[in-house]
Amino acid sequence: MTTPDVLPYGSWPSPIAATEVSAASPRLEGARFVGGSAQLEVWWGESVAEQGGRSAVRRRAASGAVVDVLPAPWNARSHVHEYGGGSWTADDDRVLYFVEKADQRIWRLHPGDEPRALTPDAGDVRYGGLTLQRGRLLAVREDHTAGAAPVRDIVDVPLDGSAARDPARLASLAGGSDFVAHPALSPDGTHLAWIAWDHPNMAWDRAELRVGRLDDTQVMEWTTVAGDPSSDERHSPLQPVWVGDDDLLYADDPTGRWNLWRLRLTADLHHEPIAPADADTGGPLWVLGTRWFAALGDGRIVAVRTDGADTLVLIAPDGTERVLPIDAVTRLSIEDARGGRILVSGAGSRGAGLWELAVDDPESARSVVGGEALWGAEWMPQSRAATVPGPLGPVHAFDYPPTNPRVTGPDDERPPYVVFVHGGPTDHVGGAASGKIAYLTSRGIGVLDVNYGGSSGYGRAYRERLLGQWGVVDVDDVIAAARGLAAAGAADGARLAIAGGSAGGWTVLCALAKSDAFAAGISRYGVADLRRLAEDTHDFEARYLDGMVGPLPQAEELYVQRSPLTHLERMRTPLLIEQGLDDRVVPPSQSEAVRDALAANGVPHAYLAFEGEGHGFRSAGTLVRTMEAELSFLGQVLGFDTPGVPPLELD
């Protein structure tokens, strides 16, 4: 057995290159079974970094080769709510229906033909959340042409293309609220169920499950069956699924945890809990089309359970359960079910992927795409769940220590660490090592992934710690987690860095303005000015800050005091800023203001701006550039060599 070399942390040689990381973990965007039982195929959506982040729809041929169902330059990506989701679906005749990114119209693609438009060219009108149900194509429509605020409704899109010529052929089935999602037709076609919510709430704060009587063109009358807006109780129902003409499954959190419920449309609207658990089957509805459970048609249900990490469970009609083994522990979504076969996307020890399995043969799970690291398991760090005390209670995190089978660090040295801060801020991380994490840990840099107060995956009470406290609780929690790691002797307290994007970037900037806990910071398209964010951001999040900080204009002084731009004179920590120039969620002006203030203060920094990138980076060139730049930046600031990485020039 070879004795590992002893080298300073941070400078370990590693086979994990940024180019490989960018290609190793696909960014999946939906999946489904297509075709009959004799020739059943799996189709999936995938963001292709090598094609500028184009969202392709793909399948695997009998030869094993991956084939594009939707060829370049077509790009299946919705902009409803800006974050999109549900941008494509398909029928068993292998006809693809998709939202084209460039015009946001719905198109139909028959095998061997050119795409044909199904919706009119009507200006800034967007579609998303596409589903085929009972031979009808339903979608969420977002119309920005009607006035200052967009109007959203659920529409029935004719499959023959007639609505592309005559907009009146688009039947508006349901609206009447600021936001709609998850349309579901009853088996007999007489009822429509959907989720609705209104400003200033986000879907995970307070929402309604509505059921309406349906004729051919619209919902004639509807009632709220869960999440009564007049009640003092805060409910957030999700994902209605019909299992009979008068029998509905859905997720809701009246207990503080999203669990499954059954509703029978009787006179008294009987609600019955299904297999209650101290874990969540559900999550924040940022993206249309996310599914946390599926009914298998024989009375059984397969569901995602989240308590920090994710598990997949099969629930029998009598409520008994068993865990379905799968190599994924976070971001699980049940993409489709056909009989006893399911498609599940998520991320595990070998990265993001899509798996197919038969629920009656759990050992049958196979990777369809992804889920296979280019490096051996010995290069992937094993996460360690960590909990440290914070000002408002325990703070949850996952620790990824430096991991390299060929090198170890000196006995008298502790490793540098990067504290990862997720976005949202209602997102969560679940303990899955990614290629991006291994890129650092294989070089001797530890990673601490923090689920600060406000994160999902631990119930409503943990999530609502952040109400009115954004920029306070999240900052205190990441500082507590970082200092707790150093106090335990796992990290060098003088070489702690912090990195995050979007809302995570906000926490980075706030932490650097408030504390000296970190020696370096990395902000990716981070929020810097709350007032500017409130003025510039899109409609989906236009009132988000009412709950996270306070309503304007009453809370304007609080907006000023919380914003990092107000306190840039306190920021003396070297900072790397990364920004997409097409970002409509956090405009470049915010990152540019931080850059200018750091330059005026003489603080070492670098500003990387990327043409064609929005809120979240997609192209291979950008992904490689940011990973290498971040490593170079950390080496320069924290004091270790980064061989083989282009140097980043600091101003």
XYZ file of C-alpha atoms in Angstrom:
651
model
C 0.000 0.000 0.000
C 1.413 3.378 -1.059
C 1.917 5.934 1.696
C 0.137 9.216 0.826
C 2.300 12.238 0.151
C 2.169 15.026 2.707
C 1.471 18.401 1.081
C 0.002 21.717 2.264
C -3.755 21.884 2.163
C -5.122 23.602 -0.942
C -2.230 22.678 -3.223
C -2.878 18.941 -3.612
C -2.672 17.613 -7.189
C -6.062 16.458 -8.444
C -7.362 14.742 -11.588
C -10.657 16.606 -11.308
C -10.543 19.395 -13.875
C -13.091 22.182 -14.255
C -13.859 21.072 -17.815
C -14.792 17.609 -16.559
C -16.909 18.967 -13.711
C -18.932 21.100 -16.108
C -19.707 18.022 -18.236
C -20.071 15.448 -15.458
C -23.363 16.423 -13.821
C -26.182 17.196 -16.258
C -28.710 19.875 -15.408
C -31.913 17.905 -15.909
C -35.205 19.573 -16.788
C -37.987 17.018 -16.630
C -38.329 13.416 -17.789
C -41.104 11.041 -18.821
C -41.930 7.643 -20.251
C -42.897 7.830 -23.924
C -44.440 5.133 -26.140
C -46.323 1.908 -25.629
C -45.359 -0.949 -23.332
C -43.597 -2.808 -26.159
C -41.369 0.154 -27.067
C -41.323 2.297 -23.952
C -38.605 4.953 -24.017
C -37.313 7.446 -21.486
C -37.113 11.059 -22.642
C -35.511 13.792 -20.575
C -34.696 17.497 -20.740
C -31.078 18.490 -20.311
C -29.225 21.785 -20.284
C -26.267 21.272 -22.632
C -23.397 23.383 -21.325
C -21.345 22.841 -24.497
C -24.197 24.451 -26.491
C -24.414 27.600 -24.414
C -26.819 26.014 -21.930
C -29.432 25.122 -24.576
C -32.222 22.992 -23.085
C -32.489 19.925 -25.281
C -34.973 17.057 -25.086
C -33.186 13.735 -25.469
C -33.695 9.970 -25.524
C -31.433 6.964 -25.509
C -31.533 4.823 -28.658
C -31.457 1.012 -28.615
C -27.736 1.209 -29.413
C -27.187 3.150 -26.194
C -26.409 6.401 -28.010
C -28.047 9.605 -26.763
C -30.220 11.156 -29.493
C -31.675 14.666 -29.554
C -35.449 14.612 -29.941
C -35.359 18.406 -30.085
C -32.453 19.403 -32.331
C -30.388 22.584 -32.099
C -30.976 25.466 -32.208
C -34.402 24.835 -30.660
C -34.339 25.484 -26.927
C -37.062 24.135 -24.592
C -37.102 26.624 -21.760
C -39.952 28.496 -20.115
C -39.709 31.904 -18.460
C -42.973 31.796 -16.496
C -42.164 33.194 -13.030
C -38.690 33.763 -14.589
C -37.612 30.372 -13.203
C -39.780 28.397 -15.627
C -40.358 24.669 -15.374
C -42.632 22.273 -17.216
C -41.222 23.483 -20.538
C -42.017 20.271 -22.443
C -44.102 17.125 -22.522
C -44.782 14.329 -25.020
C -47.464 11.807 -25.940
C -47.129 8.101 -26.598
C -47.056 8.711 -30.364
C -43.703 10.418 -29.724
C -45.037 13.892 -30.462
C -43.137 16.547 -28.503
C -44.765 19.710 -27.161
C -42.384 22.389 -25.919
C -41.931 26.059 -25.044
C -39.286 27.691 -27.226
C -37.053 29.986 -25.181
C -36.719 32.672 -27.871
C -40.449 33.459 -28.255
C -42.036 31.602 -25.276
C -44.671 30.091 -27.582
C -45.714 26.441 -27.430
C -44.617 24.327 -30.395
C -45.406 20.801 -31.551
C -42.839 18.485 -33.120
C -43.931 15.312 -34.931
C -41.177 12.747 -35.561
C -39.403 13.633 -38.810
C -41.132 17.021 -39.184
C -40.280 20.620 -38.417
C -41.779 22.224 -35.274
C -45.164 23.886 -35.708
C -46.474 26.676 -33.470
C -49.546 25.971 -31.331
C -49.905 29.420 -29.726
C -50.008 32.863 -31.339
C -47.185 35.337 -31.718
C -48.698 37.828 -29.278
C -45.772 39.740 -27.795
C -44.569 39.015 -24.270
C -46.826 36.076 -23.483
C -45.176 33.076 -21.836
C -46.187 29.479 -21.214
C -44.975 26.822 -18.784
C -46.062 23.895 -16.662
C -47.104 21.893 -19.741
C -49.077 18.692 -19.089
C -51.032 16.319 -21.314
C -54.163 15.095 -19.540
C -57.090 13.186 -21.043
C -55.874 14.129 -24.519
C -55.754 17.850 -23.661
C -52.671 20.063 -23.414
C -52.846 22.293 -20.340
C -50.416 25.103 -19.574
C -49.873 28.074 -17.293
C -50.031 31.280 -19.340
C -48.339 34.487 -18.192
C -49.426 37.564 -20.161
C -47.191 40.628 -19.804
C -49.059 42.673 -22.432
C -52.114 43.480 -20.311
C -50.627 46.090 -17.978
C -48.074 46.768 -15.280
C -48.480 43.340 -13.675
C -48.712 40.115 -15.678
C -51.966 38.158 -15.767
C -51.791 34.398 -15.260
C -54.286 31.672 -16.014
C -54.544 28.007 -16.912
C -55.249 27.450 -20.590
C -56.305 24.525 -22.772
C -54.160 24.602 -25.927
C -55.681 23.063 -29.099
C -53.406 20.361 -30.496
C -54.295 21.145 -34.112
C -52.450 24.501 -34.179
C -55.624 26.538 -34.719
C -54.813 28.864 -31.787
C -51.620 29.982 -33.523
C -53.872 31.719 -36.074
C -56.838 32.506 -33.837
C -55.996 33.384 -30.197
C -59.669 32.998 -29.274
C -59.222 29.222 -29.628
C -57.116 29.239 -26.447
C -59.594 28.377 -23.717
C -58.880 30.047 -20.376
C -59.954 27.428 -17.857
C -59.099 29.123 -14.567
C -57.556 32.338 -13.272
C -58.646 34.949 -10.793
C -55.473 34.947 -8.699
C -51.988 36.374 -9.055
C -50.430 32.924 -9.537
C -51.602 29.478 -10.629
C -49.860 26.100 -10.829
C -50.360 22.317 -10.917
C -53.562 22.027 -13.030
C -55.124 18.559 -12.755
C -58.156 17.204 -14.652
C -60.380 14.629 -13.003
C -60.643 11.272 -14.835
C -64.156 12.031 -16.084
C -63.137 15.543 -17.180
C -65.780 17.267 -15.062
C -63.482 18.932 -12.504
C -60.230 20.858 -12.510
C -57.979 21.160 -9.454
C -55.155 23.669 -9.204
C -52.972 25.644 -6.798
C -53.451 29.413 -6.477
C -51.883 32.175 -4.421
C -51.756 35.951 -4.303
C -49.318 38.705 -3.450
C -47.782 39.325 -0.955
C -47.544 35.582 -0.252
C -45.145 33.147 -1.813
C -46.531 29.686 -2.569
C -44.790 28.207 0.490
C -46.187 30.915 2.799
C -49.883 30.636 2.016
C -51.649 29.074 -0.956
C -55.003 27.503 -1.861
C -56.052 24.226 -3.418
C -59.043 25.017 -5.594
C -61.453 22.603 -7.281
C -63.864 23.778 -9.946
C -66.644 22.301 -12.074
C -65.511 22.292 -15.661
C -67.306 22.622 -18.961
C -65.504 22.506 -22.305
C -64.111 26.038 -22.113
C -63.853 27.164 -18.514
C -64.370 26.482 -14.828
C -67.973 27.399 -14.116
C -67.636 27.580 -10.326
C -64.899 26.703 -7.876
C -64.244 26.385 -4.170
C -61.155 26.420 -1.975
C -60.809 22.938 -0.494
C -57.504 23.444 1.371
C -55.680 26.579 2.497
C -58.612 28.867 3.318
C -57.220 32.414 2.865
C -59.551 33.791 5.543
C -58.158 31.433 8.181
C -55.413 32.372 10.616
C -53.731 29.043 9.845
C -51.081 29.178 7.154
C -51.319 26.325 4.652
C -49.306 25.677 1.496
C -51.013 22.876 -0.459
C -49.206 21.398 -3.452
C -49.576 19.028 -6.377
C -53.189 17.812 -6.640
C -53.453 14.348 -8.244
C -56.793 12.670 -9.018
C -57.127 8.984 -8.134
C -60.858 8.854 -8.927
C -63.619 11.104 -10.247
C -64.221 12.474 -6.726
C -60.975 11.450 -5.037
C -57.949 13.723 -4.825
C -54.447 13.373 -3.376
C -52.364 16.422 -2.486
C -49.592 17.609 -0.167
C -50.192 20.162 2.589
C -48.536 21.367 5.798
C -51.173 22.163 8.464
C -48.980 20.276 10.958
C -45.864 22.231 10.025
C -44.634 19.463 7.723
C -45.739 18.830 4.146
C -47.474 15.452 4.281
C -49.870 13.638 1.974
C -53.633 14.086 2.279
C -56.663 12.559 0.594
C -59.765 14.584 -0.203
C -63.122 13.054 -1.115
C -65.493 15.493 -2.783
C -68.373 14.660 -0.508
C -70.718 17.205 1.011
C -68.406 17.668 3.990
C -65.148 17.620 1.942
C -63.558 14.860 3.993
C -59.760 15.248 4.376
C -57.730 12.230 5.495
C -53.986 12.194 6.298
C -51.890 9.523 4.578
C -48.876 8.055 6.399
C -48.035 11.176 8.456
C -44.330 11.690 9.105
C -41.995 14.187 10.730
C -40.566 14.929 7.285
C -41.655 16.847 4.190
C -43.296 15.528 1.049
C -43.228 18.871 -0.695
C -41.083 21.967 -0.972
C -40.975 25.578 -2.163
C -42.687 25.919 -5.551
C -40.011 27.870 -7.412
C -40.233 25.791 -10.582
C -43.416 24.616 -12.299
C -43.801 20.887 -12.770
C -41.887 19.649 -9.712
C -43.475 16.439 -8.358
C -42.935 15.072 -4.864
C -45.170 12.006 -5.154
C -46.948 9.805 -7.698
C -49.977 7.507 -7.486
C -49.192 4.155 -9.078
C -52.766 3.233 -10.008
C -53.071 0.248 -7.660
C -53.596 2.232 -4.471
C -49.885 2.593 -3.728
C -48.022 5.897 -3.644
C -44.343 6.589 -4.120
C -43.179 9.737 -2.353
C -40.133 11.816 -1.501
C -39.486 12.364 2.204
C -37.173 15.202 3.236
C -35.628 15.772 6.641
C -32.354 17.418 5.714
C -31.621 14.620 3.236
C -34.167 12.932 0.942
C -35.438 9.370 0.957
C -37.805 7.614 -1.440
C -40.660 5.638 0.132
C -43.399 3.346 -1.151
C -46.670 3.727 0.762
C -49.154 0.846 0.664
C -52.947 1.410 0.848
C -52.894 0.405 4.537
C -50.282 3.098 5.287
C -47.312 0.784 5.707
C -44.094 1.957 4.110
C -40.771 0.744 2.838
C -37.767 2.678 1.635
C -36.768 2.320 -2.024
C -32.970 2.342 -2.300
C -31.570 4.833 -4.795
C -28.190 6.536 -5.102
C -29.609 10.005 -4.513
C -30.132 11.913 -1.277
C -31.214 15.401 -2.335
C -33.334 17.276 -4.902
C -35.396 14.166 -5.546
C -38.312 14.659 -7.924
C -40.594 11.904 -9.175
C -40.693 12.813 -12.837
C -43.103 10.135 -14.112
C -44.732 6.829 -13.218
C -46.021 4.114 -15.518
C -47.538 1.160 -13.722
C -44.922 0.069 -11.214
C -42.041 1.859 -12.966
C -40.911 5.322 -11.961
C -38.428 7.947 -13.105
C -36.650 9.861 -10.341
C -34.211 12.749 -10.730
C -31.918 13.950 -7.978
C -28.337 14.070 -6.793
C -26.277 11.528 -4.894
C -22.743 10.471 -4.138
C -21.846 10.500 -7.835
C -23.573 13.713 -8.824
C -26.894 14.638 -10.425
C -28.768 12.114 -12.485
C -31.972 10.405 -13.575
C -32.853 6.899 -12.447
C -35.463 4.364 -13.551
C -36.646 1.646 -11.196
C -39.429 -0.874 -10.683
C -40.932 -0.410 -7.231
C -41.442 -4.175 -6.811
C -37.810 -4.846 -7.663
C -35.856 -2.165 -5.786
C -32.527 -3.596 -6.910
C -33.536 -2.799 -10.503
C -32.639 0.895 -10.188
C -30.523 1.968 -13.142
C -29.038 5.262 -14.151
C -30.586 6.694 -17.302
C -28.332 9.719 -17.481
C -25.778 11.179 -15.079
C -25.280 9.764 -11.625
C -21.899 8.444 -12.709
C -18.810 10.427 -11.701
C -15.813 10.456 -14.012
C -13.622 9.785 -10.990
C -13.483 6.862 -8.601
C -15.427 6.916 -5.361
C -12.154 7.470 -3.510
C -12.084 11.028 -4.868
C -15.609 11.907 -3.715
C -15.886 13.204 -0.136
C -18.382 11.575 2.212
C -20.688 14.147 3.748
C -20.945 14.412 7.513
C -24.174 15.858 8.893
C -23.350 18.583 11.389
C -25.494 20.580 13.790
C -24.198 23.563 15.731
C -25.966 25.917 18.142
C -27.109 29.226 16.678
C -28.769 32.311 18.152
C -32.274 30.964 17.444
C -31.599 27.256 17.835
C -29.700 24.502 16.036
C -28.166 25.187 12.617
C -27.913 22.285 10.190
C -25.077 21.726 7.716
C -23.139 19.089 5.787
C -19.363 18.914 6.090
C -17.184 17.671 3.200
C -13.596 17.246 4.442
C -10.556 17.322 2.133
C -10.443 13.968 0.324
C -7.591 12.694 -1.831
C -6.370 9.054 -1.855
C -2.826 10.096 -2.725
C -2.201 13.073 -0.457
C -2.741 14.087 3.135
C -2.092 17.329 4.966
C 0.580 18.061 7.588
C -0.254 17.054 11.153
C 0.295 20.590 12.403
C -1.963 22.246 9.799
C -5.731 22.575 9.584
C -7.384 22.844 6.166
C -8.907 25.969 4.670
C -12.674 25.734 4.246
C -15.269 27.332 1.976
C -18.703 27.816 3.512
C -21.340 27.327 0.795
C -24.515 29.405 1.165
C -27.419 28.236 -0.987
C -29.871 30.567 -2.678
C -33.600 30.844 -2.436
C -33.237 31.496 0.496
C -35.809 28.707 0.976
C -33.672 26.149 -0.882
C -31.835 23.386 0.963
C -28.879 21.069 0.496
C -29.034 17.393 1.346
C -25.554 15.956 1.678
C -24.744 14.952 -1.904
C -21.167 15.507 -3.021
C -21.052 17.218 -6.399
C -18.239 17.528 -8.892
C -17.912 21.154 -7.864
C -17.418 20.154 -4.227
C -14.924 17.414 -5.177
C -13.044 19.959 -7.313
C -12.176 21.705 -4.038
C -11.947 18.824 -1.569
C -9.599 16.836 -3.824
C -7.194 19.784 -3.627
C -7.275 19.921 0.158
C -9.994 22.543 0.623
C -12.927 21.568 2.817
C -16.520 22.572 2.093
C -19.248 23.267 4.648
C -22.722 23.387 3.043
C -25.082 25.209 5.422
C -28.861 24.970 5.725
C -29.306 28.199 7.651
C -32.597 29.194 9.281
C -35.027 29.821 6.425
C -34.024 26.687 4.544
C -36.658 24.150 3.577
C -36.396 20.464 4.441
C -36.802 20.866 8.215
C -40.426 21.999 8.450
C -42.287 25.305 8.455
C -40.978 26.518 11.829
C -37.346 26.272 10.707
C -38.200 27.896 7.377
C -40.057 30.768 9.048
C -37.123 31.692 11.291
C -36.199 34.011 8.442
C -39.495 35.930 8.314
C -38.609 39.559 8.912
C -35.004 38.526 9.570
C -33.346 38.139 6.162
C -29.821 39.448 6.491
C -29.821 38.639 10.215
C -30.679 34.988 10.897
C -29.015 33.649 7.741
C -25.853 35.613 8.489
C -25.730 34.643 12.162
C -26.291 30.983 11.268
C -23.535 30.709 8.654
C -21.099 32.481 11.003
C -22.067 30.113 13.827
C -21.604 27.083 11.570
C -18.188 28.271 10.347
C -16.908 29.124 13.818
C -18.269 25.875 15.209
C -16.318 23.910 12.603
C -13.129 25.780 13.445
C -13.688 25.397 17.205
C -13.990 21.631 16.703
C -10.534 21.622 15.096
C -11.781 20.553 11.651
C -10.923 23.832 9.892
C -8.362 26.615 10.068
C -10.303 29.489 11.582
C -7.981 32.011 9.910
C -8.635 30.555 6.445
C -12.405 30.449 6.155
C -14.056 31.656 2.948
C -17.750 32.091 2.142
C -19.417 31.652 -1.247
C -22.991 31.876 -2.528
C -25.224 32.971 -5.381
C -28.380 35.090 -5.564
C -29.854 35.071 -2.031
C -26.698 33.194 -1.013
C -24.684 36.050 -2.491
C -26.689 38.454 -0.336
C -25.725 36.462 2.760
C -22.074 36.525 1.647
C -22.107 40.306 1.322
C -23.988 40.803 4.599
C -21.603 38.491 6.450
C -18.548 40.336 5.153
C -20.061 43.682 6.147
C -21.023 42.434 9.605
C -18.217 40.127 10.681
C -14.526 39.302 10.393
C -15.250 35.548 10.498
C -14.200 35.079 6.852
C -10.913 35.811 5.115
C -12.386 35.727 1.581
C -15.760 35.957 -0.124
C -17.270 34.901 -3.456
C -20.562 36.504 -4.524
C -22.368 35.186 -7.595
C -25.068 37.600 -8.793
C -25.674 38.521 -5.143
C -28.279 40.960 -3.876
C -26.604 44.107 -2.531
C -29.365 46.723 -2.310
C -32.802 45.735 -1.026
C -34.542 48.873 -2.245
C -33.114 48.397 -5.718
C -34.107 44.745 -5.636
C -37.666 45.693 -4.687
C -37.779 48.184 -7.558
C -36.124 46.034 -10.224
C -37.114 42.458 -9.531
C -39.746 40.537 -11.478
C -43.370 40.004 -10.478
C -42.978 36.512 -8.997
C -40.785 37.926 -6.209
C -42.162 41.472 -6.245
C -43.611 41.103 -2.733
C -41.223 38.449 -1.416
C -39.415 41.044 0.673
C -42.643 41.975 2.486
C -42.279 38.780 4.473
C -38.502 38.512 4.510
C -37.842 42.102 5.628
C -41.058 44.141 5.802
C -43.525 45.970 3.545
C -42.584 49.206 1.821
C -42.666 52.106 2.459
C -43.120 51.390 6.172
C -39.911 49.351 6.414
C -37.759 51.515 4.139
C -35.272 52.361 6.878
C -34.849 48.661 7.601
C -34.145 48.066 3.896
C -31.422 50.667 4.033
C -29.847 49.365 7.221
C -29.841 45.718 6.099
C -28.358 46.354 2.646
C -24.621 45.666 2.214
C -24.337 48.737 -0.032
C -25.111 50.868 3.011
C -22.109 49.443 4.834
C -19.503 48.973 2.144
C -17.007 50.960 4.187
C -16.975 47.990 6.578
C -16.087 45.535 3.843
C -12.334 44.975 3.971
C -12.378 41.316 2.968
C -11.105 40.358 -0.509
C -14.058 39.534 -2.761
C -14.628 37.817 -6.111
C -17.827 38.988 -7.837
C -19.438 37.015 -10.681
C -22.401 38.355 -12.651
C -24.491 37.433 -15.688
C -25.156 40.475 -17.829
C -28.618 39.197 -18.855
C -29.762 38.687 -15.256
C -33.337 39.976 -14.804
C -33.657 38.817 -11.195
C -30.590 40.599 -9.783
C -29.485 43.158 -12.388
C -25.746 43.746 -12.980
C -26.035 47.217 -11.490
C -25.975 45.712 -7.995
C -22.718 43.807 -8.514
C -21.207 46.813 -10.268
C -21.997 49.023 -7.270
C -20.178 46.605 -4.967
C -17.217 46.481 -7.355
C -16.978 50.273 -7.480
C -17.113 50.599 -3.700
C -14.398 47.988 -3.191
C -12.197 49.768 -5.728
C -12.741 53.084 -3.932
C -11.855 51.447 -0.609
C -8.742 49.771 -1.986
C -9.998 46.256 -1.170
C -8.539 43.444 -3.325
C -11.263 42.165 -5.628
C -12.114 40.851 -9.081
C -15.275 41.322 -11.139
C -16.200 38.750 -13.795
C -19.138 39.603 -16.071
C -20.567 37.100 -18.555
C -22.448 37.946 -21.744
C -25.481 35.756 -22.426
C -25.785 34.507 -18.843
C -28.818 35.176 -16.684
C -29.627 34.313 -13.086
C -27.613 31.124 -12.833
C -24.778 30.127 -15.150
C -25.347 27.519 -17.863
C -22.691 27.613 -20.580
C -19.614 25.401 -20.349
C -17.236 28.313 -20.846
C -18.742 30.233 -17.942
C -18.800 27.218 -15.627
C -15.142 26.418 -16.310
C -14.064 30.032 -16.018
C -15.804 30.562 -12.668
C -14.464 27.358 -11.083
C -10.888 28.091 -12.096
C -11.170 31.751 -11.120
C -12.559 30.864 -7.712
C -9.747 28.401 -7.037
C -7.102 30.915 -8.074
C -8.749 33.591 -5.933
C -8.861 31.324 -2.875
C -5.219 30.380 -3.325
C -4.071 33.983 -3.558
C -6.068 35.138 -0.543
C -5.753 32.099 1.732
C -2.121 31.421 0.911
C -1.679 28.220 -1.086
C -0.508 27.336 -4.596
C -2.999 26.372 -7.331
C -0.941 24.588 -9.996
C -2.502 24.197 -13.433
C -5.089 26.933 -12.929
C -4.951 30.220 -14.892
C -4.134 33.064 -12.498
C -6.906 35.514 -11.686
C -5.841 39.148 -11.645
C -7.039 41.022 -8.578
C -7.602 44.770 -8.612
